Short mmCIF file of C-alpha atoms in Angstrom, two decimals:
data_model
loop_
_atom_site.label_atom_id
_atom_site.label_comp_id
_atom_site.label_asym_id
_atom_site.label_seq_id
_atom_site.Cartn_x
_atom_site.Cartn_y
_atom_site.Cartn_z
CA UNK A 866 42.04 85.75 118.62
CA UNK A 867 45.50 87.28 118.72
CA UNK A 868 46.89 88.78 121.90
CA UNK A 869 50.49 89.53 122.74
CA UNK A 870 52.00 88.91 126.14
CA UNK A 871 55.07 90.61 127.58
CA UNK A 872 57.30 88.70 130.03
CA UNK A 873 55.69 88.49 133.47
CA UNK A 874 57.08 89.96 136.68
CA UNK A 875 57.23 87.42 139.51
CA UNK A 876 57.65 88.37 143.18
CA UNK A 877 58.16 85.36 145.44
CA UNK A 878 57.33 85.34 149.13
CA UNK A 879 60.42 86.66 150.91
CA UNK A 880 60.17 84.44 154.01
CA UNK A 881 61.68 81.02 153.29
CA UNK A 882 59.77 78.29 155.14
CA UNK A 883 61.43 74.89 155.11
CA UNK A 884 59.49 71.66 155.10
CA UNK A 885 61.20 70.43 158.27
CA UNK A 886 60.04 73.60 160.06
CA UNK A 887 56.46 72.73 159.15
CA UNK A 888 56.76 69.06 160.11
CA UNK A 889 58.39 69.96 163.44
CA UNK A 890 55.60 72.42 164.24
CA UNK A 891 52.83 70.02 163.22
CA UNK A 892 54.42 67.08 165.05
CA UNK A 893 54.68 69.06 168.29
CA UNK A 894 51.08 70.20 168.04
CA UNK A 895 49.51 66.89 166.94
CA UNK A 896 51.74 64.10 168.30
CA UNK A 897 48.88 61.60 168.47
CA UNK A 898 47.36 62.17 165.03
CA UNK A 899 46.77 58.97 163.07
CA UNK A 900 49.22 60.12 160.39
CA UNK A 901 51.92 61.34 162.81
CA UNK A 902 54.23 58.30 162.32
CA UNK A 903 54.16 58.90 158.55
CA UNK A 904 54.64 62.66 158.55
CA UNK A 905 58.18 62.65 157.18
CA UNK A 906 57.26 60.32 154.32
CA UNK A 907 54.19 62.40 153.49
CA UNK A 908 56.29 65.57 153.46
CA UNK A 909 58.95 63.98 151.25
CA UNK A 910 56.31 62.82 148.76
CA UNK A 911 55.42 66.45 147.96
CA UNK A 912 58.90 67.05 146.56
CA UNK A 913 58.92 70.52 148.16
CA UNK A 914 61.77 71.42 150.50
CA UNK A 915 61.29 75.19 150.81
CA UNK A 916 58.51 77.60 149.91
CA UNK A 917 58.34 81.40 150.10
CA UNK A 918 55.67 83.10 152.20
CA UNK A 919 54.76 86.76 152.43
CA UNK A 920 54.70 86.42 156.23
CA UNK A 921 56.89 84.18 158.42
CA UNK A 922 55.75 80.82 159.76
CA UNK A 923 55.62 82.35 163.23
CA UNK A 924 52.81 84.63 162.08
CA UNK A 925 50.71 81.63 161.03
CA UNK A 926 51.11 79.66 164.27
CA UNK A 927 51.04 82.52 166.80
CA UNK A 928 48.09 82.60 169.21
CA UNK A 929 45.49 85.31 168.93
CA UNK A 930 45.25 88.32 171.21
CA UNK A 931 42.27 86.88 173.02
CA UNK A 932 41.99 84.08 175.57
CA UNK A 933 39.71 81.28 176.61
CA UNK A 934 37.09 83.50 178.22
CA UNK A 935 33.69 83.35 176.58
CA UNK A 936 32.96 86.19 174.16
CA UNK A 937 30.48 87.58 176.69
CA UNK A 938 33.38 88.76 178.86
CA UNK A 939 34.42 88.48 182.52
CA UNK A 940 31.30 89.99 184.07
CA UNK A 941 28.70 87.68 182.53
CA UNK A 942 31.05 84.69 183.01
CA UNK A 943 31.37 85.46 186.72
CA UNK A 944 27.61 85.81 187.06
CA UNK A 945 26.97 82.52 185.26
CA UNK A 946 29.47 80.65 187.45
CA UNK A 947 28.10 82.19 190.63
CA UNK A 948 24.52 81.34 189.63
CA UNK A 949 25.68 77.75 189.09
CA UNK A 950 26.83 77.48 192.70
CA UNK A 951 30.55 78.26 192.39
CA UNK A 952 32.11 80.01 195.36
CA UNK A 953 33.81 83.36 194.81
CA UNK A 954 37.18 81.67 195.25
CA UNK A 955 36.29 79.01 192.67
CA UNK A 956 35.05 81.70 190.27
CA UNK A 957 38.38 83.52 190.58
CA UNK A 958 40.26 80.31 189.85
CA UNK A 959 38.13 79.51 186.78
CA UNK A 960 38.49 83.04 185.43
CA UNK A 961 42.26 82.93 185.92
CA UNK A 962 42.46 79.56 184.18
CA UNK A 963 40.40 80.77 181.23
CA UNK A 964 42.52 83.91 180.91
CA UNK A 965 45.67 81.79 180.72
CA UNK A 966 44.40 79.82 177.72
CA UNK A 967 45.56 81.43 174.45
CA UNK A 968 42.83 81.73 171.85
CA UNK A 969 43.42 81.00 168.17
CA UNK A 970 43.77 83.94 165.86
CA UNK A 971 40.56 85.46 164.61
CA UNK A 972 39.78 85.93 160.93
CA UNK A 973 40.79 89.58 161.22
CA UNK A 974 44.06 88.81 163.03
CA UNK A 975 45.01 86.26 160.41
CA UNK A 976 43.79 87.99 157.26
CA UNK A 977 44.58 91.67 157.86
CA UNK A 978 48.42 91.35 157.76
CA UNK A 979 48.19 89.04 154.74
CA UNK A 980 45.92 91.50 152.92
CA UNK A 981 48.46 94.28 153.48
CA UNK A 982 51.18 92.01 152.09
CA UNK A 983 49.06 91.05 149.07
CA UNK A 984 48.59 94.71 148.19
CA UNK A 985 52.28 95.51 148.61
CA UNK A 986 53.45 92.48 146.62
CA UNK A 987 50.80 93.13 143.97
CA UNK A 988 52.00 96.70 143.53
CA UNK A 989 55.61 95.55 143.16
CA UNK A 990 54.61 92.97 140.56
CA UNK A 991 52.50 95.50 138.65
CA UNK A 992 55.29 98.06 138.54
CA UNK A 993 57.72 95.35 137.45
CA UNK A 994 55.45 94.21 134.61
CA UNK A 995 54.99 97.76 133.34
CA UNK A 996 58.73 98.34 133.42
CA UNK A 997 59.34 95.10 131.51
CA UNK A 998 56.79 96.15 128.89
CA UNK A 999 58.28 99.63 128.57
CA UNK A 1000 55.02 101.24 129.66
CA UNK A 1001 53.78 103.57 132.38
CA UNK A 1002 50.74 103.29 134.61
CA UNK A 1003 49.10 105.98 132.48
CA UNK A 1004 49.19 103.60 129.49
CA UNK A 1005 46.96 100.98 131.15
CA UNK A 1006 43.38 100.80 129.86
CA UNK A 1007 42.19 97.77 131.83
CA UNK A 1008 43.28 96.03 135.04
CA UNK A 1009 42.40 92.40 135.81
CA UNK A 1010 43.18 91.20 139.35
CA UNK A 1011 42.77 88.06 141.44
CA UNK A 1012 43.45 87.25 145.11
CA UNK A 1013 41.33 84.42 146.45
CA UNK A 1014 42.75 83.87 149.93
CA UNK A 1015 42.46 87.43 151.27
CA UNK A 1016 38.84 88.53 150.78
CA UNK A 1017 38.45 92.30 150.75
CA UNK A 1018 35.99 94.84 149.40
CA UNK A 1019 37.14 96.98 147.71
CA UNK A 1020 39.78 94.57 146.48
CA UNK A 1021 43.18 94.51 144.84
CA UNK A 1022 41.86 96.24 141.72
CA UNK A 1023 40.88 99.42 143.56
CA UNK A 1024 43.97 99.23 145.76
CA UNK A 1025 46.28 99.15 142.74
CA UNK A 1026 44.28 101.83 140.93
CA UNK A 1027 45.22 104.14 143.82
CA UNK A 1028 48.71 102.85 144.53
CA UNK A 1029 50.14 102.95 140.99
CA UNK A 1030 48.06 105.18 140.30
CA UNK A 1031 45.98 104.39 137.23
CA UNK A 1032 43.85 106.75 135.17
CA UNK A 1033 40.36 107.31 136.56
CA UNK A 1034 38.78 105.85 133.39
CA UNK A 1035 40.60 102.51 133.55
CA UNK A 1036 38.31 99.46 133.42
CA UNK A 1037 38.74 97.46 136.65
CA UNK A 1038 37.92 93.74 136.49
CA UNK A 1039 38.43 91.93 139.83
CA UNK A 1040 38.21 88.14 139.68
CA UNK A 1041 38.65 87.15 143.29
CA UNK A 1042 37.19 83.66 143.05
CA UNK A 1043 39.23 82.37 140.12
CA UNK A 1044 41.81 80.88 142.48
CA UNK A 1045 44.19 78.44 140.72
CA UNK A 1046 42.77 79.27 137.30
CA UNK A 1047 43.47 83.00 137.57
CA UNK A 1048 46.60 82.86 135.42
CA UNK A 1049 45.07 81.22 132.36
CA UNK A 1050 41.58 82.68 132.62
CA UNK A 1051 42.81 86.25 133.10
CA UNK A 1052 44.88 85.90 129.93
CA UNK A 1053 41.88 84.51 128.06
CA UNK A 1054 39.79 87.49 129.20
CA UNK A 1055 42.59 89.91 128.32
CA UNK A 1056 42.79 88.37 124.85
CA UNK A 1057 39.06 88.93 124.35
CA UNK A 1058 39.41 92.55 125.47
CA UNK A 1059 42.22 93.38 123.08
CA UNK A 1060 40.47 91.51 120.27
CA UNK A 1061 37.58 93.96 120.68
CA UNK A 1062 40.01 96.90 120.73
CA UNK A 1063 43.57 96.13 119.56
CA UNK A 1064 44.82 99.44 120.99
CA UNK A 1065 43.93 98.41 124.53
CA UNK A 1066 46.64 97.77 127.10
CA UNK A 1067 45.60 95.22 129.74
CA UNK A 1068 47.52 94.74 132.96
CA UNK A 1069 46.98 91.45 134.80
CA UNK A 1070 47.98 91.21 138.48
CA UNK A 1071 47.56 88.11 140.67
CA UNK A 1072 48.71 88.17 144.30
CA UNK A 1073 48.05 85.16 146.52
CA UNK A 1074 48.91 84.69 150.18
CA UNK A 1075 48.03 81.01 150.18
CA UNK A 1076 49.83 80.60 153.52
CA UNK A 1077 46.70 82.00 155.19
CA UNK A 1078 45.19 78.52 154.75
CA UNK A 1079 47.78 77.15 157.24
CA UNK A 1080 45.53 76.27 160.19
CA UNK A 1081 47.50 75.03 163.23
CA UNK A 1082 44.53 73.46 165.03
CA UNK A 1083 43.46 71.20 162.16
CA UNK A 1084 44.54 67.58 162.63
CA UNK A 1085 43.31 65.98 159.40
CA UNK A 1086 45.62 64.43 156.84
CA UNK A 1087 44.27 66.82 154.21
CA UNK A 1088 45.16 69.79 156.41
CA UNK A 1089 48.71 68.48 156.77
CA UNK A 1090 49.03 68.33 152.98
CA UNK A 1091 47.68 71.88 152.63
CA UNK A 1092 50.31 73.10 155.09
CA UNK A 1093 53.04 71.51 153.01
CA UNK A 1094 51.91 72.53 149.52
CA UNK A 1095 51.27 76.23 149.31
CA UNK A 1096 53.56 79.16 148.51
CA UNK A 1097 52.88 82.92 148.32
CA UNK A 1098 53.53 84.78 145.08
CA UNK A 1099 52.55 87.95 143.22
CA UNK A 1100 52.76 88.06 139.43
CA UNK A 1101 51.82 90.54 136.74
CA UNK A 1102 52.01 90.86 132.96
CA UNK A 1103 50.95 93.22 130.20
CA UNK A 1104 48.74 92.01 127.34
CA UNK A 1105 48.29 94.05 124.14
CA UNK A 1106 46.35 93.67 120.93
CA UNK A 1107 49.32 94.51 118.74
CA UNK A 1108 52.83 93.07 118.98
CA UNK A 1109 55.41 95.12 120.85
CA UNK A 1110 59.18 94.86 120.87
CA UNK A 1111 58.85 93.39 124.36
CA UNK A 1112 56.19 90.76 123.44
CA UNK A 1113 57.28 87.15 123.96
CA UNK A 1114 54.13 85.07 123.50
CA UNK A 1115 51.21 85.31 121.06
CA UNK A 1116 47.95 83.80 122.31
CA UNK A 1117 45.89 82.26 119.50
CA UNK A 1118 43.04 80.30 121.09
CA UNK A 1119 41.38 79.61 124.43
CA UNK A 1120 39.44 76.64 125.82
CA UNK A 1121 37.22 76.46 128.90
CA UNK A 1122 35.65 73.47 130.63
CA UNK A 1123 33.67 72.94 133.84
CA UNK A 1124 32.88 69.53 135.30
CA UNK A 1125 29.31 69.36 136.63
CA UNK A 1126 28.76 68.12 140.16
CA UNK A 1127 32.34 68.70 141.32
CA UNK A 1128 31.95 72.01 143.17
CA UNK A 1129 32.56 70.42 146.58
CA UNK A 1130 35.78 68.56 145.78
CA UNK A 1131 38.15 71.45 146.59
CA UNK A 1132 36.94 74.63 148.28
CA UNK A 1133 37.77 77.51 150.62
CA UNK A 1134 35.79 77.78 153.83
CA UNK A 1135 35.86 80.82 156.11
CA UNK A 1136 35.57 79.85 159.75
CA UNK A 1137 36.01 81.78 162.98
CA UNK A 1138 39.77 81.17 162.96
CA UNK A 1139 40.30 82.07 159.29
CA UNK A 1140 40.35 80.52 155.84
CA UNK A 1141 40.52 76.75 155.42
CA UNK A 1142 41.31 75.01 152.14
CA UNK A 1143 39.31 71.79 152.11
CA UNK A 1144 40.65 69.02 149.89
CA UNK A 1145 38.88 65.92 148.65
CA UNK A 1146 40.84 62.84 147.60
CA UNK A 1147 38.67 62.58 144.50
CA UNK A 1148 39.97 65.95 143.34
CA UNK A 1149 43.04 64.82 141.35
CA UNK A 1150 40.98 62.35 139.34
CA UNK A 1151 38.46 65.07 138.48
CA UNK A 1152 41.27 67.39 137.40
CA UNK A 1153 42.57 64.58 135.22
CA UNK A 1154 39.20 64.47 133.47
CA UNK A 1155 39.67 68.09 132.40
CA UNK A 1156 43.13 67.21 131.05
CA UNK A 1157 41.60 64.49 128.89
CA UNK A 1158 39.06 66.95 127.47
CA UNK A 1159 41.85 69.47 126.80
CA UNK A 1160 43.79 66.89 124.77
CA UNK A 1161 40.66 66.35 122.69
CA UNK A 1162 40.34 70.12 122.11
CA UNK A 1163 43.92 70.24 120.84
CA UNK A 1164 43.37 67.14 118.69
CA UNK A 1165 40.36 68.74 117.01
CA UNK A 1166 42.18 72.04 116.63
CA UNK A 1167 45.00 70.34 114.71
CA UNK A 1168 43.12 67.42 113.17
CA UNK A 1169 44.43 68.36 109.72
CA UNK A 1170 48.00 67.86 110.90
CA UNK A 1171 47.78 65.23 113.68
CA UNK A 1172 51.06 63.50 112.95
CA UNK A 1173 53.41 66.44 113.08
CA UNK A 1174 51.82 68.97 115.46
CA UNK A 1175 52.67 69.02 119.14
CA UNK A 1176 53.41 71.73 121.71
CA UNK A 1177 57.05 72.49 122.38
CA UNK A 1178 56.37 73.61 125.93
CA UNK A 1179 53.45 72.91 128.27
CA UNK A 1180 52.98 75.52 131.00
CA UNK A 1181 50.63 73.66 133.34
CA UNK A 1182 49.63 74.71 136.85
CA UNK A 1183 50.96 71.82 138.96
CA UNK A 1184 48.18 71.29 141.45
CA UNK A 1185 50.15 68.21 142.50
CA UNK A 1186 52.55 65.58 141.25
CA UNK A 1187 49.72 63.17 140.40
CA UNK A 1188 48.25 65.63 137.89
CA UNK A 1189 51.61 66.16 136.19
CA UNK A 1190 52.19 62.42 136.03
CA UNK A 1191 48.75 61.89 134.51
CA UNK A 1192 49.39 64.58 131.90
CA UNK A 1193 52.58 62.83 130.84
CA UNK A 1194 50.89 59.41 130.76
CA UNK A 1195 48.01 60.60 128.57
CA UNK A 1196 49.90 62.74 126.07
CA UNK A 1197 49.45 61.57 122.48
CA UNK A 1198 52.05 59.15 121.19
CA UNK A 1199 54.99 60.83 119.55
CA UNK A 1200 54.97 63.97 121.65
CA UNK A 1201 58.47 64.80 122.97
CA UNK A 1202 59.46 64.30 126.58
CA UNK A 1203 60.25 67.21 128.85
CA UNK A 1204 57.21 69.34 127.97
CA UNK A 1205 56.43 69.77 131.68
CA UNK A 1206 59.96 70.50 132.89
CA UNK A 1207 59.24 74.13 133.80
CA UNK A 1208 56.02 73.13 135.57
CA UNK A 1209 57.90 70.56 137.65
CA UNK A 1210 60.62 73.09 138.42
CA UNK A 1211 58.04 75.60 139.68
CA UNK A 1212 56.32 73.01 141.85
CA UNK A 1213 59.53 72.16 143.75
CA UNK A 1214 59.11 75.43 145.65
CA UNK A 1215 55.37 75.16 146.22
CA UNK A 1216 51.92 75.35 144.71
CA UNK A 1217 51.37 79.02 143.79
CA UNK A 1218 47.70 78.78 142.89
CA UNK A 1219 46.59 81.35 140.35
CA UNK A 1220 50.11 82.78 140.09
CA UNK A 1221 51.64 79.44 139.05
CA UNK A 1222 51.27 79.67 135.26
CA UNK A 1223 52.94 83.10 135.20
CA UNK A 1224 55.80 81.77 137.31
CA UNK A 1225 56.22 78.80 134.96
CA UNK A 1226 56.10 81.10 131.94
CA UNK A 1227 58.80 83.27 133.48
CA UNK A 1228 61.01 80.21 133.98
CA UNK A 1229 60.60 79.28 130.31
CA UNK A 1230 61.45 82.83 129.27
CA UNK A 1231 64.53 83.02 131.51
CA UNK A 1232 65.72 79.69 130.09
CA UNK A 1233 65.58 81.13 126.57
CA UNK A 1234 62.57 79.33 125.11
CA UNK A 1235 63.13 79.08 121.36
CA UNK A 1236 61.36 81.51 119.05
CA UNK A 1237 58.55 79.84 117.13
CA UNK A 1238 57.87 77.28 119.88
CA UNK A 1239 54.25 76.27 120.23
CA UNK A 1240 53.02 76.71 123.80
CA UNK A 1241 50.01 75.40 125.69
CA UNK A 1242 49.01 76.94 129.02
CA UNK A 1243 46.69 75.00 131.34
CA UNK A 1244 45.21 75.32 134.82
CA UNK A 1245 42.32 73.86 136.80
CA UNK A 1246 40.68 75.30 139.90
CA UNK A 1247 38.05 74.47 142.52
CA UNK A 1248 34.76 74.15 140.76
CA UNK A 1249 36.13 72.04 139.09
CA UNK A 1250 36.83 74.30 136.16
CA UNK A 1251 39.71 74.56 133.72
CA UNK A 1252 41.08 76.94 131.10
CA UNK A 1253 43.80 76.40 128.52
CA UNK A 1254 45.43 78.66 125.95
CA UNK A 1255 47.40 77.83 122.86
CA UNK A 1256 49.90 80.14 121.19
CA UNK A 1257 53.39 80.72 119.85
CA UNK A 1258 56.63 81.93 121.40
CA UNK A 1259 57.87 85.06 119.65
#
């Protein structure tokens, strides 16, 4: 396996949403929640002060266009009330009261604007990645895309094929459900594709509007944490089978692992008011199990040189601070400190899901990562499933 990666393009959400804006909104909406007295401490524990969204906070918390009337409409509601003995005056009062109650946004109201933003941001990232690589859209042979929080059919792959536009014979590989693992797994797939044909040019584009999981009506502690964690980002990068002048990272090996019986720990659920990210407190521990298995993969890979080999940079999707802390605690003795610095830096402005590893990689590149550095890329996603890559900085 040898694949060559050009520097990624990263487009952050342009609407800055501060943590105190979120806590003020949540506090006003859920003043009696069991966790309300601790909300500031919970927010501070995330270490995130500002995150970028594709749409403003106001778009997430705005009421829907409907009202409290039953879906059947005014006529059937009037008939039902009248049949139940309500006077005409009482019916008018009930109807007026129901019409004054704002309804939550529907799935369409919440998702449609985000889907438009995902396509726009994805196009900008794709064009940026091609420009960085010194290529044109006509040079692309395969497009891999992911966007888990804005379901659409056709998806981002077909959208970009038309927007860029790409050649009509380009292989389109949408991977909508990869979620947080999209960054590492798309690169692993791209590496396999160029291994089969070194002349292939693969474009990877991941655009996530994770802010669509912000659900104002939810009053659980887990929902509060979801509100605080996520950021919106679009990223893209070009992968080739032969080194280019613009190549910055060679990918040498990939590792995949899925934990059985953990599919319910973290998940997306589509309900009548939109997409909900459901967290389970057992999730971080399960993710940590995948980290332990990854260390063993690396140990076996370099068992002939265990004393001197170590990565020089670890580009790990920071699902949360607990995972990063566990990674540091379980690293083999003798490994240098600071391997996760770029991951921590990325996390201070939000969890970017599948786009995170590309954002972290870009930070390492902008900081001037030293040529010859050994790099390990890692991410885990709902499933629970994980993918890691090992390679060398060029």
